[in-house]
Structures are given as C-alpha cells and as structure tokens.
Tab-separated table of C-alpha atoms and ligand atoms in Angstrom:
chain	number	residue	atom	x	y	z
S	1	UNK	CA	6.013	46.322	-19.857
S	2	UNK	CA	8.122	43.170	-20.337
S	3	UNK	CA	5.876	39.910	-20.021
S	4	UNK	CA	6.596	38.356	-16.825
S	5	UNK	CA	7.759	34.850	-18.178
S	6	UNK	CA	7.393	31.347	-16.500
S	7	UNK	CA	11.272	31.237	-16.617
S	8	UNK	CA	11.387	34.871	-14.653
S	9	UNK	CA	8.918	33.736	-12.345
S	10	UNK	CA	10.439	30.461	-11.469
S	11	UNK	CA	13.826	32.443	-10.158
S	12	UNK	CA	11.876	34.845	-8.196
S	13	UNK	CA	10.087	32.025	-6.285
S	14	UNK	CA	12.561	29.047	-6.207
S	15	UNK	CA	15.078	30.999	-3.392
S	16	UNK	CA	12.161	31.092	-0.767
S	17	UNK	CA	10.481	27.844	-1.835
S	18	UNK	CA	13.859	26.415	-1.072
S	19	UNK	CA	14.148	27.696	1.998
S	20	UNK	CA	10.682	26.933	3.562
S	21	UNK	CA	11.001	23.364	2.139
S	22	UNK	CA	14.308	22.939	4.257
S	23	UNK	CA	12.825	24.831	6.932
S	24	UNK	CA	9.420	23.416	7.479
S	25	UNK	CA	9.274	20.087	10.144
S	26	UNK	CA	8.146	17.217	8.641
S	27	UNK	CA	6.163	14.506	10.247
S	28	UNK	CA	7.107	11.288	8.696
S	29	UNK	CA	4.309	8.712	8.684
S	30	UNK	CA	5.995	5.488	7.758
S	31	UNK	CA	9.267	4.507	9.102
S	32	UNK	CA	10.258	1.415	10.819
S	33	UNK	CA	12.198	3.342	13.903
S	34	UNK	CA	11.879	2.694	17.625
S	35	UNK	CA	11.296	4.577	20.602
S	36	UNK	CA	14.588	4.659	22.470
S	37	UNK	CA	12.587	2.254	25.507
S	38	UNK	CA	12.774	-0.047	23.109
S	39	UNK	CA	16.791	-0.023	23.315
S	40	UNK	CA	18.690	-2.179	20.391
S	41	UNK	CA	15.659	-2.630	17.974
S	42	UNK	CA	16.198	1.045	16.900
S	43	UNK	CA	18.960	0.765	14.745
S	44	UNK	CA	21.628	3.649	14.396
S	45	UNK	CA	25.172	3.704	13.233
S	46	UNK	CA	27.606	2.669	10.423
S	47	UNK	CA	27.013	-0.686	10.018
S	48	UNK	CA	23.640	-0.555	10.193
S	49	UNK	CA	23.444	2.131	7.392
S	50	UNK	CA	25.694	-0.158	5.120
S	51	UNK	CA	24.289	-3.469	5.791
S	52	UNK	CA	20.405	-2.000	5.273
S	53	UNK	CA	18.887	-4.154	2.916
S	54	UNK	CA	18.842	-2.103	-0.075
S	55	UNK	CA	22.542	-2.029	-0.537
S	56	UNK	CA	22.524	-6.007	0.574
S	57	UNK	CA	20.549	-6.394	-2.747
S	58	UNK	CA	23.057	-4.102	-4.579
S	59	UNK	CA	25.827	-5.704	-2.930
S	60	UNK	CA	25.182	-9.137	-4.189
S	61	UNK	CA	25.194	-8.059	-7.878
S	62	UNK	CA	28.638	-8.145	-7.083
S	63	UNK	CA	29.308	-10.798	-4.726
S	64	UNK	CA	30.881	-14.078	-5.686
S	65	UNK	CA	29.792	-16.406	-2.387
S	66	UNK	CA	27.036	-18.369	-0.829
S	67	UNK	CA	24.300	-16.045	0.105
S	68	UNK	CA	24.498	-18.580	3.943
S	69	UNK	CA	28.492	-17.517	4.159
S	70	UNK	CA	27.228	-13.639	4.143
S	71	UNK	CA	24.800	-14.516	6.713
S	72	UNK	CA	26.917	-16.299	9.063
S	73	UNK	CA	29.550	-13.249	9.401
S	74	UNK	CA	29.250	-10.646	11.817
S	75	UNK	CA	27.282	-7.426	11.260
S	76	UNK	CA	30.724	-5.671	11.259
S	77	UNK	CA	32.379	-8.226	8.661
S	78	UNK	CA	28.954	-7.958	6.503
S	79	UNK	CA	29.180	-3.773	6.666
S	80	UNK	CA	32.888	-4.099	5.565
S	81	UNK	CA	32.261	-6.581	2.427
S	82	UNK	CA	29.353	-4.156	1.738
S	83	UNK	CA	31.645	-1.325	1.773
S	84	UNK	CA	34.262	-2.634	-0.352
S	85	UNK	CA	31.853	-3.621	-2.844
S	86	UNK	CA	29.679	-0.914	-3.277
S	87	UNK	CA	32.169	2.207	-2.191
S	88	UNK	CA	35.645	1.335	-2.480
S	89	UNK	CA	35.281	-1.213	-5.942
S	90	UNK	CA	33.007	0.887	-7.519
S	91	UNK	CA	31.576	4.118	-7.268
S	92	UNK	CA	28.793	4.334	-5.099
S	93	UNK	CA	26.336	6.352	-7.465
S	94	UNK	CA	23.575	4.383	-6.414
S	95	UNK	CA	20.796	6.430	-4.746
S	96	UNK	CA	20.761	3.950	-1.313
S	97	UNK	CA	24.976	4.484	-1.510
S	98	UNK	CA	24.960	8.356	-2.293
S	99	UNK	CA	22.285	8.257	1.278
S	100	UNK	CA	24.883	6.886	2.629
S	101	UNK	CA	27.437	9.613	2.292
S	102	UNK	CA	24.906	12.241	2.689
S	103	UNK	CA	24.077	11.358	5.826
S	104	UNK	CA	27.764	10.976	6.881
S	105	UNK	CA	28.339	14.475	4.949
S	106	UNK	CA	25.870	15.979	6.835
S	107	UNK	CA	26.642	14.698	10.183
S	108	UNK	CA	30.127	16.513	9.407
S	109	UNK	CA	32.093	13.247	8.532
S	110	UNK	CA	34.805	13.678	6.248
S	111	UNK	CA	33.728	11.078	3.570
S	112	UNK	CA	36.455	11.765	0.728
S	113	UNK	CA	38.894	9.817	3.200
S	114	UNK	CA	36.932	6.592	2.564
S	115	UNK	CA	37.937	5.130	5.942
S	116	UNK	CA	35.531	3.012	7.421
S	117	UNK	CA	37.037	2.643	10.818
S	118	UNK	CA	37.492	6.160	11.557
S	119	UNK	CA	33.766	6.819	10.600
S	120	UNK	CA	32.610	3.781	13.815
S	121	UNK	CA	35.143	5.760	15.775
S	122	UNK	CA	33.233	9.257	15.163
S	123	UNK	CA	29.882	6.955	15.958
S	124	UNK	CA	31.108	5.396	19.363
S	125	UNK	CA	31.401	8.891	21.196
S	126	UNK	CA	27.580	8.751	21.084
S	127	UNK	CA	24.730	7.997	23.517
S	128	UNK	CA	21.424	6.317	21.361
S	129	UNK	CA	19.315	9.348	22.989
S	130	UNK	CA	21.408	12.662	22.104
S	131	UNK	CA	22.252	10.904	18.807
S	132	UNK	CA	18.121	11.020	17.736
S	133	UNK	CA	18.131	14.530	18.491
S	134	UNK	CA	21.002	15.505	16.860
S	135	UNK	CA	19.596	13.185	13.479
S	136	UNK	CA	16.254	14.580	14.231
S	137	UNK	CA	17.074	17.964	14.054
S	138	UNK	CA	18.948	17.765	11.073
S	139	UNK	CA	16.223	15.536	9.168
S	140	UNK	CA	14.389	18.627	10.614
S	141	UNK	CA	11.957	15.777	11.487
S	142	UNK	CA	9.237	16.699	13.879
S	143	UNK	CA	7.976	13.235	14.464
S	144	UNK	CA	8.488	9.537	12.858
S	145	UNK	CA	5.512	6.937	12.969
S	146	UNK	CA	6.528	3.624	13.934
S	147	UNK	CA	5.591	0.575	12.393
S	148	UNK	CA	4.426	-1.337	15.486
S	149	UNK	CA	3.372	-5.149	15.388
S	150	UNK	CA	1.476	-7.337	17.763
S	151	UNK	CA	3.007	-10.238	16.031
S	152	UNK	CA	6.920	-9.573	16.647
S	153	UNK	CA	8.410	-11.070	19.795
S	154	UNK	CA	11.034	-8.803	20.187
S	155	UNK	CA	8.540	-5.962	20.197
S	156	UNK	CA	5.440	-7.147	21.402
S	157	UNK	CA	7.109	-7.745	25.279
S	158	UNK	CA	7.670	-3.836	25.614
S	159	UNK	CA	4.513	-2.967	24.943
S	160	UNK	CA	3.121	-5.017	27.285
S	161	UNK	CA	5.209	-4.105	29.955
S	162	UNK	CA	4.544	-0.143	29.405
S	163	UNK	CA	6.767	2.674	29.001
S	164	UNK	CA	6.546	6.471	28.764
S	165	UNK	CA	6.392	7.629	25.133
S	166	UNK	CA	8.586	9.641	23.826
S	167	UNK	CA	6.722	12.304	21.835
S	168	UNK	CA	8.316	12.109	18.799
S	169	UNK	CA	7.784	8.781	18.405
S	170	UNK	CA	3.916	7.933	16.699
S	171	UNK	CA	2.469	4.707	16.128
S	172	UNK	CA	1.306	2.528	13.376
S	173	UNK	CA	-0.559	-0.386	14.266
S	174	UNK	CA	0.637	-3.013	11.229
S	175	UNK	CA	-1.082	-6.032	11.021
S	176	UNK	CA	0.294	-7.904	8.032
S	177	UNK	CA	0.240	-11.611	9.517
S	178	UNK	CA	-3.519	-10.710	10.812
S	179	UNK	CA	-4.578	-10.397	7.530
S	180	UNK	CA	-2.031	-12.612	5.252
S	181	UNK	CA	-1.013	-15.604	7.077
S	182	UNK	CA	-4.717	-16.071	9.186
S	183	UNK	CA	-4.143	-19.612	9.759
S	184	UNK	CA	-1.214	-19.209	11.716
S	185	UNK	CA	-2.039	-16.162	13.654
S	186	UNK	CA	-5.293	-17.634	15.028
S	187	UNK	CA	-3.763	-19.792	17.203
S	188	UNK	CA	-1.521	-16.933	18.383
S	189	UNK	CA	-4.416	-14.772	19.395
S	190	UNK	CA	-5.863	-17.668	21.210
S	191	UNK	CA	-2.650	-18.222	23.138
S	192	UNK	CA	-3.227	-14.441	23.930
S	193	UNK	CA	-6.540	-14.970	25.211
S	194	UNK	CA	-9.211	-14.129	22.328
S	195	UNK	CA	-11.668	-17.022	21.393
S	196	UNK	CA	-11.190	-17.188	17.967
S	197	UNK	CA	-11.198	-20.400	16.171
S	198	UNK	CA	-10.065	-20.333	12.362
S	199	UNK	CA	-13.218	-20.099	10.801
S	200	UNK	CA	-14.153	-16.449	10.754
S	201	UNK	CA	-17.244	-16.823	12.776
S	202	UNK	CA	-19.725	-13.827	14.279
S	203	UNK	CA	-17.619	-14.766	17.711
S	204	UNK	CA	-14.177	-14.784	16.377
S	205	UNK	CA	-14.848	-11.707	14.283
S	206	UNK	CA	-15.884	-10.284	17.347
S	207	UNK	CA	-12.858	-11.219	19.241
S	208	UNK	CA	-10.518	-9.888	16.242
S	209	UNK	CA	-11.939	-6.867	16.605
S	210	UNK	CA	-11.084	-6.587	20.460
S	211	UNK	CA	-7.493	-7.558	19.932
S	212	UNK	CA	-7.117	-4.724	17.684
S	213	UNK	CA	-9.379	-2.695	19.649
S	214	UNK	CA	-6.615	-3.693	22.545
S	215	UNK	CA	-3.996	-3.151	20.622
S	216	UNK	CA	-4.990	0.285	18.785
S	217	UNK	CA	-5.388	1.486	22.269
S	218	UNK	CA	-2.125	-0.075	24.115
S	219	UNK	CA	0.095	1.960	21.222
S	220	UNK	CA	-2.528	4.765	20.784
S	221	UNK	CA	-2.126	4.213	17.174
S	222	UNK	CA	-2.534	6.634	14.895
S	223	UNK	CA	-3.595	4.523	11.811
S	224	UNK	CA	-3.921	0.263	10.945
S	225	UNK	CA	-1.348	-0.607	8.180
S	226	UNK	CA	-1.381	-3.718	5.763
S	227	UNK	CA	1.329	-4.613	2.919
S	228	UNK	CA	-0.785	-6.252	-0.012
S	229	UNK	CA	0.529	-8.920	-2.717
S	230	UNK	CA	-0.325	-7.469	-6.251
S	231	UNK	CA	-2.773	-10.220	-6.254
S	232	UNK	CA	-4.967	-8.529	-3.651
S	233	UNK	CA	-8.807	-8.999	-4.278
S	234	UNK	CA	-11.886	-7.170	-2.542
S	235	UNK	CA	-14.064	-8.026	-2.518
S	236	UNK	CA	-13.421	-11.766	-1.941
S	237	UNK	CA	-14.171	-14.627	0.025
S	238	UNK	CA	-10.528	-15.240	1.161
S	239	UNK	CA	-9.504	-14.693	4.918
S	240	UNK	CA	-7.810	-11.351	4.079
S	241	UNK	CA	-10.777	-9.861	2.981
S	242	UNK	CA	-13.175	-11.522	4.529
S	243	UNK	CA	-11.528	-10.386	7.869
S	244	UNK	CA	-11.030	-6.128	6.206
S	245	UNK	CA	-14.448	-6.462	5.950
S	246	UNK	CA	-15.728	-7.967	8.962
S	247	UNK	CA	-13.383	-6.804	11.467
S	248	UNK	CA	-10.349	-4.416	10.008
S	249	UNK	CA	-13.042	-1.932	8.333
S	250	UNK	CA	-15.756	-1.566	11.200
S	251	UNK	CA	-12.610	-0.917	13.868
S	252	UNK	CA	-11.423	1.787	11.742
S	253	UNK	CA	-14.239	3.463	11.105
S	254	UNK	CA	-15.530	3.182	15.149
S	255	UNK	CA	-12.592	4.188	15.995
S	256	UNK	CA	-11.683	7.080	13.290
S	257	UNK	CA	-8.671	5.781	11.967
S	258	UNK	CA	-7.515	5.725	8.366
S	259	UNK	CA	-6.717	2.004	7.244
S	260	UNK	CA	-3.411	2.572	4.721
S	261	UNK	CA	-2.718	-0.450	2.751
S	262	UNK	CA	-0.085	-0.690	1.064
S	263	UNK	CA	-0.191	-2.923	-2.061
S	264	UNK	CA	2.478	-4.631	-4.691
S	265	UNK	CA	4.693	-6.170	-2.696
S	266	UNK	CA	5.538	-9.862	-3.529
S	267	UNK	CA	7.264	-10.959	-0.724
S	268	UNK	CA	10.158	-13.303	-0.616
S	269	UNK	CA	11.127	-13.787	-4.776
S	270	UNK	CA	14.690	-14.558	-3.584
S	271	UNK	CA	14.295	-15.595	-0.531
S	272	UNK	CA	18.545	-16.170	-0.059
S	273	UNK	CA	18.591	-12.452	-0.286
S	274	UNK	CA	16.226	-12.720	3.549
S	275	UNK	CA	14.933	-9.120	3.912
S	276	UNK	CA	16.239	-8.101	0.836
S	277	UNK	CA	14.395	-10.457	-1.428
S	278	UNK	CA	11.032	-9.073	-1.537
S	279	UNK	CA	9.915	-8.026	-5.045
S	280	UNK	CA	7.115	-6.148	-6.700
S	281	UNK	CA	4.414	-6.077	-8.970
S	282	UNK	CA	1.410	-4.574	-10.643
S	283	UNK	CA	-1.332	-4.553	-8.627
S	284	UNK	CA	-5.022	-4.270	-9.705
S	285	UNK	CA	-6.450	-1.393	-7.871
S	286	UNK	CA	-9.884	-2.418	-8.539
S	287	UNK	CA	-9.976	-3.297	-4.948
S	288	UNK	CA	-9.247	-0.501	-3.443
S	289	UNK	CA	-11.830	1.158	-5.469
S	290	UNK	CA	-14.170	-1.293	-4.238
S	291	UNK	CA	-13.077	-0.409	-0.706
S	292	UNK	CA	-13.318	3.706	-0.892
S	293	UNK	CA	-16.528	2.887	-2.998
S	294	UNK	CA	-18.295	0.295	-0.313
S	295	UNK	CA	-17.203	1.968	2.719
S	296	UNK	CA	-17.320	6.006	2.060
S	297	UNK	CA	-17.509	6.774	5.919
S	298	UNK	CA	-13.794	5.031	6.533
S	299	UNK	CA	-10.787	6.656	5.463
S	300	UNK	CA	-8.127	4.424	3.452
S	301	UNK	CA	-4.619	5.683	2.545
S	302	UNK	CA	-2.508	4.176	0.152
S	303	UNK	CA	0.664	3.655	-1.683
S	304	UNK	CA	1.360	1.452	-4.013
S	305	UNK	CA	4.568	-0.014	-5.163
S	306	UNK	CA	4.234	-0.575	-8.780
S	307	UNK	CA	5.441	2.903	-11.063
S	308	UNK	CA	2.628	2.051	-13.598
S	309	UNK	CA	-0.538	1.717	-10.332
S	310	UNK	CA	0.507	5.767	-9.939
S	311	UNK	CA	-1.752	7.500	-12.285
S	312	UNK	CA	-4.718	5.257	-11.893
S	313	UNK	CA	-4.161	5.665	-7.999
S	314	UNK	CA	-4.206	9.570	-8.092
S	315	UNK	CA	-7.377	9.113	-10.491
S	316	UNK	CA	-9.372	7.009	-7.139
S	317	UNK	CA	-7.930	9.598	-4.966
S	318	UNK	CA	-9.678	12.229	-7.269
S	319	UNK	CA	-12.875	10.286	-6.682
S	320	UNK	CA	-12.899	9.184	-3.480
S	321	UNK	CA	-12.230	12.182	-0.771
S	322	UNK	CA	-12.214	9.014	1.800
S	323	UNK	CA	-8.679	7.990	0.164
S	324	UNK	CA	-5.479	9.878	1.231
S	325	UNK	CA	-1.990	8.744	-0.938
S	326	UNK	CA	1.174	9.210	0.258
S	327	UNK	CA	5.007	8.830	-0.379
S	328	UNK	CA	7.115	6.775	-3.019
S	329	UNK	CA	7.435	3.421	-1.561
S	330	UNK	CA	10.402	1.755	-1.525
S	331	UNK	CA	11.773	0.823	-4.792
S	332	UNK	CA	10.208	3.979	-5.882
S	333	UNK	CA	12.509	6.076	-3.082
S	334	UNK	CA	14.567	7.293	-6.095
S	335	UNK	CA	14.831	10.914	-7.475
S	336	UNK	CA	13.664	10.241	-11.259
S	337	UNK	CA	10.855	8.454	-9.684
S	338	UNK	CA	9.969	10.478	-7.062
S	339	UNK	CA	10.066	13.850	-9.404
S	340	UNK	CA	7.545	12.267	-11.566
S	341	UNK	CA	5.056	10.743	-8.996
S	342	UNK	CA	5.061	14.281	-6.914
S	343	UNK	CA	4.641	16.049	-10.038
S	344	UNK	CA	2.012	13.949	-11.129
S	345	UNK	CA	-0.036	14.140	-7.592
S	346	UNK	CA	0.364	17.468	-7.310
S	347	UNK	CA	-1.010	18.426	-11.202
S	348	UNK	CA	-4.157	15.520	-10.148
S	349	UNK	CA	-4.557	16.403	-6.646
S	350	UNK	CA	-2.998	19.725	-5.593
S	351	UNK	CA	-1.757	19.894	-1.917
S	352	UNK	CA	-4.260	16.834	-0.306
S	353	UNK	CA	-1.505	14.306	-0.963
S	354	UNK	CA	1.550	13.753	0.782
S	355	UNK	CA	4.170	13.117	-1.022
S	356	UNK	CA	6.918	11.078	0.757
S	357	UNK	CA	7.368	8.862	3.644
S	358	UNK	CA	11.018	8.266	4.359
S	359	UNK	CA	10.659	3.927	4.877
S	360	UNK	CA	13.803	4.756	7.066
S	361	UNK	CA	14.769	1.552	8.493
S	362	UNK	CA	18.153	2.995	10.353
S	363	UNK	CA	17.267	6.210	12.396
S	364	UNK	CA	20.502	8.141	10.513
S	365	UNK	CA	18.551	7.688	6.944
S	366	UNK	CA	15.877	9.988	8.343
S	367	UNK	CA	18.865	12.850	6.929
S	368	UNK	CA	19.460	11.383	3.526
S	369	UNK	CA	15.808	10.402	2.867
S	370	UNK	CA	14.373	13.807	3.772
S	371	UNK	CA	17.353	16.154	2.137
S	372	UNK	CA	17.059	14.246	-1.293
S	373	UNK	CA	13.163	14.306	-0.896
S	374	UNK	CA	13.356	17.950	-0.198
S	375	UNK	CA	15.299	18.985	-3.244
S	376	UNK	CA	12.762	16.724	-5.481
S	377	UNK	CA	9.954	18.398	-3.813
S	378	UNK	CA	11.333	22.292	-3.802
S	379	UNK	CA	12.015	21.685	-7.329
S	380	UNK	CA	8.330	20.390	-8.468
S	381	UNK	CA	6.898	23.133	-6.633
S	382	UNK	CA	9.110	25.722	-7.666
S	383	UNK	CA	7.962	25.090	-11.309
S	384	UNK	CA	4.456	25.218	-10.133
S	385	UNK	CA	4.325	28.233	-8.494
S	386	UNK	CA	6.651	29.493	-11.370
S	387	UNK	CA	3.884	28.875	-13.655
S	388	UNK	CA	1.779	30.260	-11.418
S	389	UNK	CA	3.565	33.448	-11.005
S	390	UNK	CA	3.256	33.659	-14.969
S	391	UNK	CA	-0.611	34.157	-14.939
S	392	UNK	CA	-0.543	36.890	-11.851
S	393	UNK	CA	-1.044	34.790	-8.935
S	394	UNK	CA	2.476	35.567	-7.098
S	395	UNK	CA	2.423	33.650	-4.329
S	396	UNK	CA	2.910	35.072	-1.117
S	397	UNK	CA	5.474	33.604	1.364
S	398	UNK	CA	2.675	32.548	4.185
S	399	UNK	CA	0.669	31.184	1.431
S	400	UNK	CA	4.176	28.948	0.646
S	401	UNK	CA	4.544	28.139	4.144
S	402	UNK	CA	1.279	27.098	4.420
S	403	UNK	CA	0.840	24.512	1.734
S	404	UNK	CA	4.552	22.967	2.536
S	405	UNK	CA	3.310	22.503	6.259
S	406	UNK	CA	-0.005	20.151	4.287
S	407	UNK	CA	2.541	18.804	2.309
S	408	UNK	CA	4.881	17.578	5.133
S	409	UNK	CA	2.274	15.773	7.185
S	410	UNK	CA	-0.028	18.800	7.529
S	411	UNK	CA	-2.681	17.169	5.094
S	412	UNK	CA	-2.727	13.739	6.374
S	413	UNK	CA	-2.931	15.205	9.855
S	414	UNK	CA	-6.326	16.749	8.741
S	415	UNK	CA	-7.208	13.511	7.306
S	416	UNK	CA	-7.147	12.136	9.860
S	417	UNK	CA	-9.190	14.585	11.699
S	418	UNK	CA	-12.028	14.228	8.974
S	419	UNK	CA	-15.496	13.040	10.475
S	420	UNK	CA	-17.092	11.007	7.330
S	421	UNK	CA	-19.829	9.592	9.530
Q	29	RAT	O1	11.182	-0.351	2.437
Q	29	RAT	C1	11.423	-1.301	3.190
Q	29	RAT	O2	12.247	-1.226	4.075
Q	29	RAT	C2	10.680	-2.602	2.993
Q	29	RAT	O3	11.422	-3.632	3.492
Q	29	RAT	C3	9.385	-2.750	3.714
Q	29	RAT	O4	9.592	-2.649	5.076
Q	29	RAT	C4	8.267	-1.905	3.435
Q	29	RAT	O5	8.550	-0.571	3.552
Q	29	RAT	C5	7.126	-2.271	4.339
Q	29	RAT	O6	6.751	-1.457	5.195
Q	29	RAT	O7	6.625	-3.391	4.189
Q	30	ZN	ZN1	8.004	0.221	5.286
C-alpha cells in the first residue's frame, strides 16, 4: 500500500476546506461600521475606499505638497490625487490598493478600465440600505461589531435618542478617552450628570462604574474595548490603571463581559498625516499577564499590534483560559503577516483563537478584508489537516465545518458565554 503522504493528503482536503472557509458566515468583532440609523457616519463608496487612511499614508510617500493643502480639498479631489498616485502612477501592489480592486472586482466593476468616474457612476444607483446587504452577503458576513463611543459627538446624540437595531449590527463599548485622557473626560461625565471629581475617589469610582453600567446597557454591548500605548503598565498607580482596576475590571466581570484591550499603538507620531499618523510599538505584555493573573474570574481579549508581542501573547493565552486573542491588527492586516500569526495561533492554541477581525473602516472593505483573510486562513488549515490526514485522522467534512464556524466568531461567541465566577 502506497504511504499516504502529507503532500497527498493536503490535495484531498484543500478543495472542501476551501469551500467551507468561503462558505461559512463570519461574525466580525472589530470594525468601525455603523448601523444605517446612524445615516452618513457609515461610510460606503469610492471615495471613501480610496481616501481610507491606509492608502493616505501610502499616498504621501509620493506626494510633493503641504500635508494642510490635502486637507483643505474636497473628499472627491483627495480620492482623485489618491488615485493617481497610488493606481494610475504606479502599480497599486500594495495590499490596502489590491483591497481596493478586489472589492470593486467583486462587486462586478470592470477595474482594468481604470476609470474613476465611471466606477462613482456604478456607486450612485445605490440606496445605503440594499448596498449593506448586497456587501454583506458577499463578505458572507453574518454580523459586524461596532466600535461605539460615549465620547464622540457625532455618535453619542443617536444613541441617546434611540433607534431600532438592526441585527447585524453588534456593539463594542470603546472607551479609550475614559481610560487615556482621564483629566479631560471627568469633566465630561460631570456635564453628563455623574459626580465624579478627578481624583479617583470611592464616589467617583462608583459613578464611573454607572456611566459604563449606563452605557453597556444603552448599546447592549457585547464587550468594553481599550487601545493601549506600548508603554502600558498594570499594575500602576496612573489613572488608566488605577481606573481598569477600580471600575473597568469589576463592571466586566458583574456584568460578564470580556474587556479586549488592544495594546501598541502610539498614537499621533505624524500627526500632519491626522488619522493616518498613528504608529506602533513593542509593548510589554507583562501587564496583561498581571491582569489574566490578578483577575482569573474576568475574561480579557487581546491583540496586539507589534509582530514581535505575537508569540509571547499566544504563550499567556496558553496560560490563562480567561484570555481570548483575536485578529491581525492593523498594520499586521497583510498576507505574509497574517499567514504567520494564524499559523502560529493555531500550532499554540488550536481552534480557541480567532484569527482575524476585518478593522473595516468603509463598509465595502468588509469584501476585500474577508476574501484575502479567507485564502490565508484555508491555506494554514489546509496544511494542518494535510498533516493530519498523514497520521490517519482524515477529517471529516462536519468536523471541518465545525471548527471553521469557532474560527469565524464561533469561539469568541463561547467566550463570551464562559461563567469564570
Ligand atoms: O485600523 C484602523 O483603522 C486604526 O485606525 C484604528 O482604528 C484601530 O483599529 C483602532 O481600533 O484603534
Ligand atoms: Zn479598529
């Protein structure tokens, strides 16, 4: 009998894996999209696809004006510098400039014709409403988490006033200026009615916790998120952790809800660049550590933005069952990087992880970010049920099914469900 080899294997298995990756719904837990009642913050459309801020950054690598003269022109004027630059000058072989044309491709656009205005006249016939459906359903997105904050003015208004949700819309309750800029959100909260004063006092601690108790409840929020500077410490006298630990920690764990923080961001580097200017760096995970190890009846997700944090982050999630990681944040949203991190949760963690998030700022990068996450993902897994396959253990189709479905939200929905008290 000939020896079934890992090579054999892998082409028996890689045809369905394929097809249940494409075919299996994924709910993506980190995006910052909008419920349609919240009208022109969810972005949609040509220019907002080329003026997103990764291809700003890229965009300005070629640029020869004032970073202010960019700002001052029209969206439309902005998309069409951005265009020339990045698609028509050169060849637009980045990864955020091949999403781009993906998405177009796949929306049935002819791209080869590289003619901006006839792409915004496809994207005028549509309504905002049947055009989420129609990108939903070929994300094959089940349902995108919000990124919801207290603190923005444009969205703070519609949440007070109340809407009906729309059910594929989940919420995030993100609390970055809570935690990071403390001396200027205290006076906010008191102009919203909680006594707080800016010492962190038993009452104002008390009161922080009822604004997010408030405010977990308005959005029914699914989870409390927090970007992190590399220099994050826990823990630490400072307001940020002096206010996870007081008030952040005990709501999540009252209230069942995993805390993700999401550290390595160092925010404004280039601050001309405005939301494209944020940079990165290596964070020392020691704190989170100190977190998962201090509180083991909360649940804490994480991803980090640094490429070198990723081992020693799936080593704490192999010691702490109260930490859940997930996706490849960002400047890590790149194939190379996103076959390696996958690969290496998967070998360190098997199918509790999850591996990607799709960040998608513009609701039409929901197609590109899940079609090239999908190919990195069928193509890690097909190798390790390959190997698999080698030993004896064919996988069986259901058994396939079943692990993508943890994989695309399936596992983090169970996390969530976890009772550690
Ligand atoms: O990826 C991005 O779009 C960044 O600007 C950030 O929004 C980041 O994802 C974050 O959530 O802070
Ligand atoms: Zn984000």
């Amino acid at each position: 009998m000939t020896p079934i080899t890992a090579e054999h294997a892998r082409e028996q298995v890689a045809a369905v894996v394929e097809e249940i990756v494409a075919s299996t719904p994924v709910s993506d837990i980190h995006t910052h999209l909008y419920d349609p009642a919240f009208g022109e913050l969810l972005l949609w459309g040509v220019d907002e696809l080329l003026t997103y801020h990764y291809l700003v950054a890229e965009a300005f690598r070629y640029f020869d004006m004032p970073f202010e003269k960019f700002w001052a022109m029209p969206k439309s004027r902005q998309a069409e510098l951005i265009w020339n630059a990045l698609f028509i000058q050169n060849s637009p072989i980045s990864e955020s400039c091949r999403g781009v044309l993906t998405t177009l491709n796949a929306l049935g656009i002819e791209v080869r014709k590289r003619d901006l205005n006839a792409i915004r006249n496809w994207f005028s016939e549509w309504t905002a409403e049947d055009y989420i459906t129609r990108c939903l359903e070929l994300a094959n997105v089940s349902t995108v988490c919000m990124t919801n904050s207290p603190f923005d003015d444009l969205e703070r208004p519609v949440w007070e006033r109340g809407f009906k949700r729309d059910q594929r819309f989940t919420a995030a309750l993100r609390i970055d200026p809570l935690l990071l800029a403390w001396e200027a959100s205290a006076p906010q909260l008191a102009k919203w009615g909680y006594a707080v004063t800016p010492d962190l006092n038993a009452k104002t601690v008390s009161e922080v916790r009822r604004f997010l108790e408030d405010w977990t409840k308005r959005m029914n929020a699914r989870f409390l998120m927090v970007s992190l500077p590399p220099d994050f410490r826990f823990p630490a006298q400072d307001d940020c952790a002096q206010l996870i630990e007081k008030a952040v920690v005990p709501h999540c764990r009252d209230f069942g809800l995993p805390f993700a923080l999401m550290p390595g961001v160092v925010r404004q580097v280039n601050p001309g660049l405005r939301l494209a200017g944020d940079g990165i760096g290596l964070t020392d995970l020691t704190a989170l550590k100190n977190l998962c190890a201090a509180f083991p009846d909360t649940k804490f997700a994480a991803t980090v933005l640094a490429r070198e944090n990723q081992h020693e982050l799936c080593v704490l999630a192999r010691k702490f069952r109260n930490l859940h990681i997930f996706g490849c944040w960002w400047f890590l949203n790149n194939p190379s990087l996103i076959d390696e991190i996958t690969r290496m949760r998967i070998e360190m963690l098997g199918l509790s992880v999850t591996p990607q998030h799709s960040d998608a700022r513009v609701l039409d990068q929901v197609i590109y970010k899940w079609q090239h996450s999908r190919r990195v993902i069928a193509s890690v897994l097909t190798e390790k049920y390959g190997d698999l396959a080698a030993t004896g253990w064919t996988p069986t189709r259901g058994e396939i099914e079943r692990d993508v479905k943890k994989l695309f939200g399936g596992s983090f929905d169970e996390f969530c469900a976890l009772n550690l008290r």
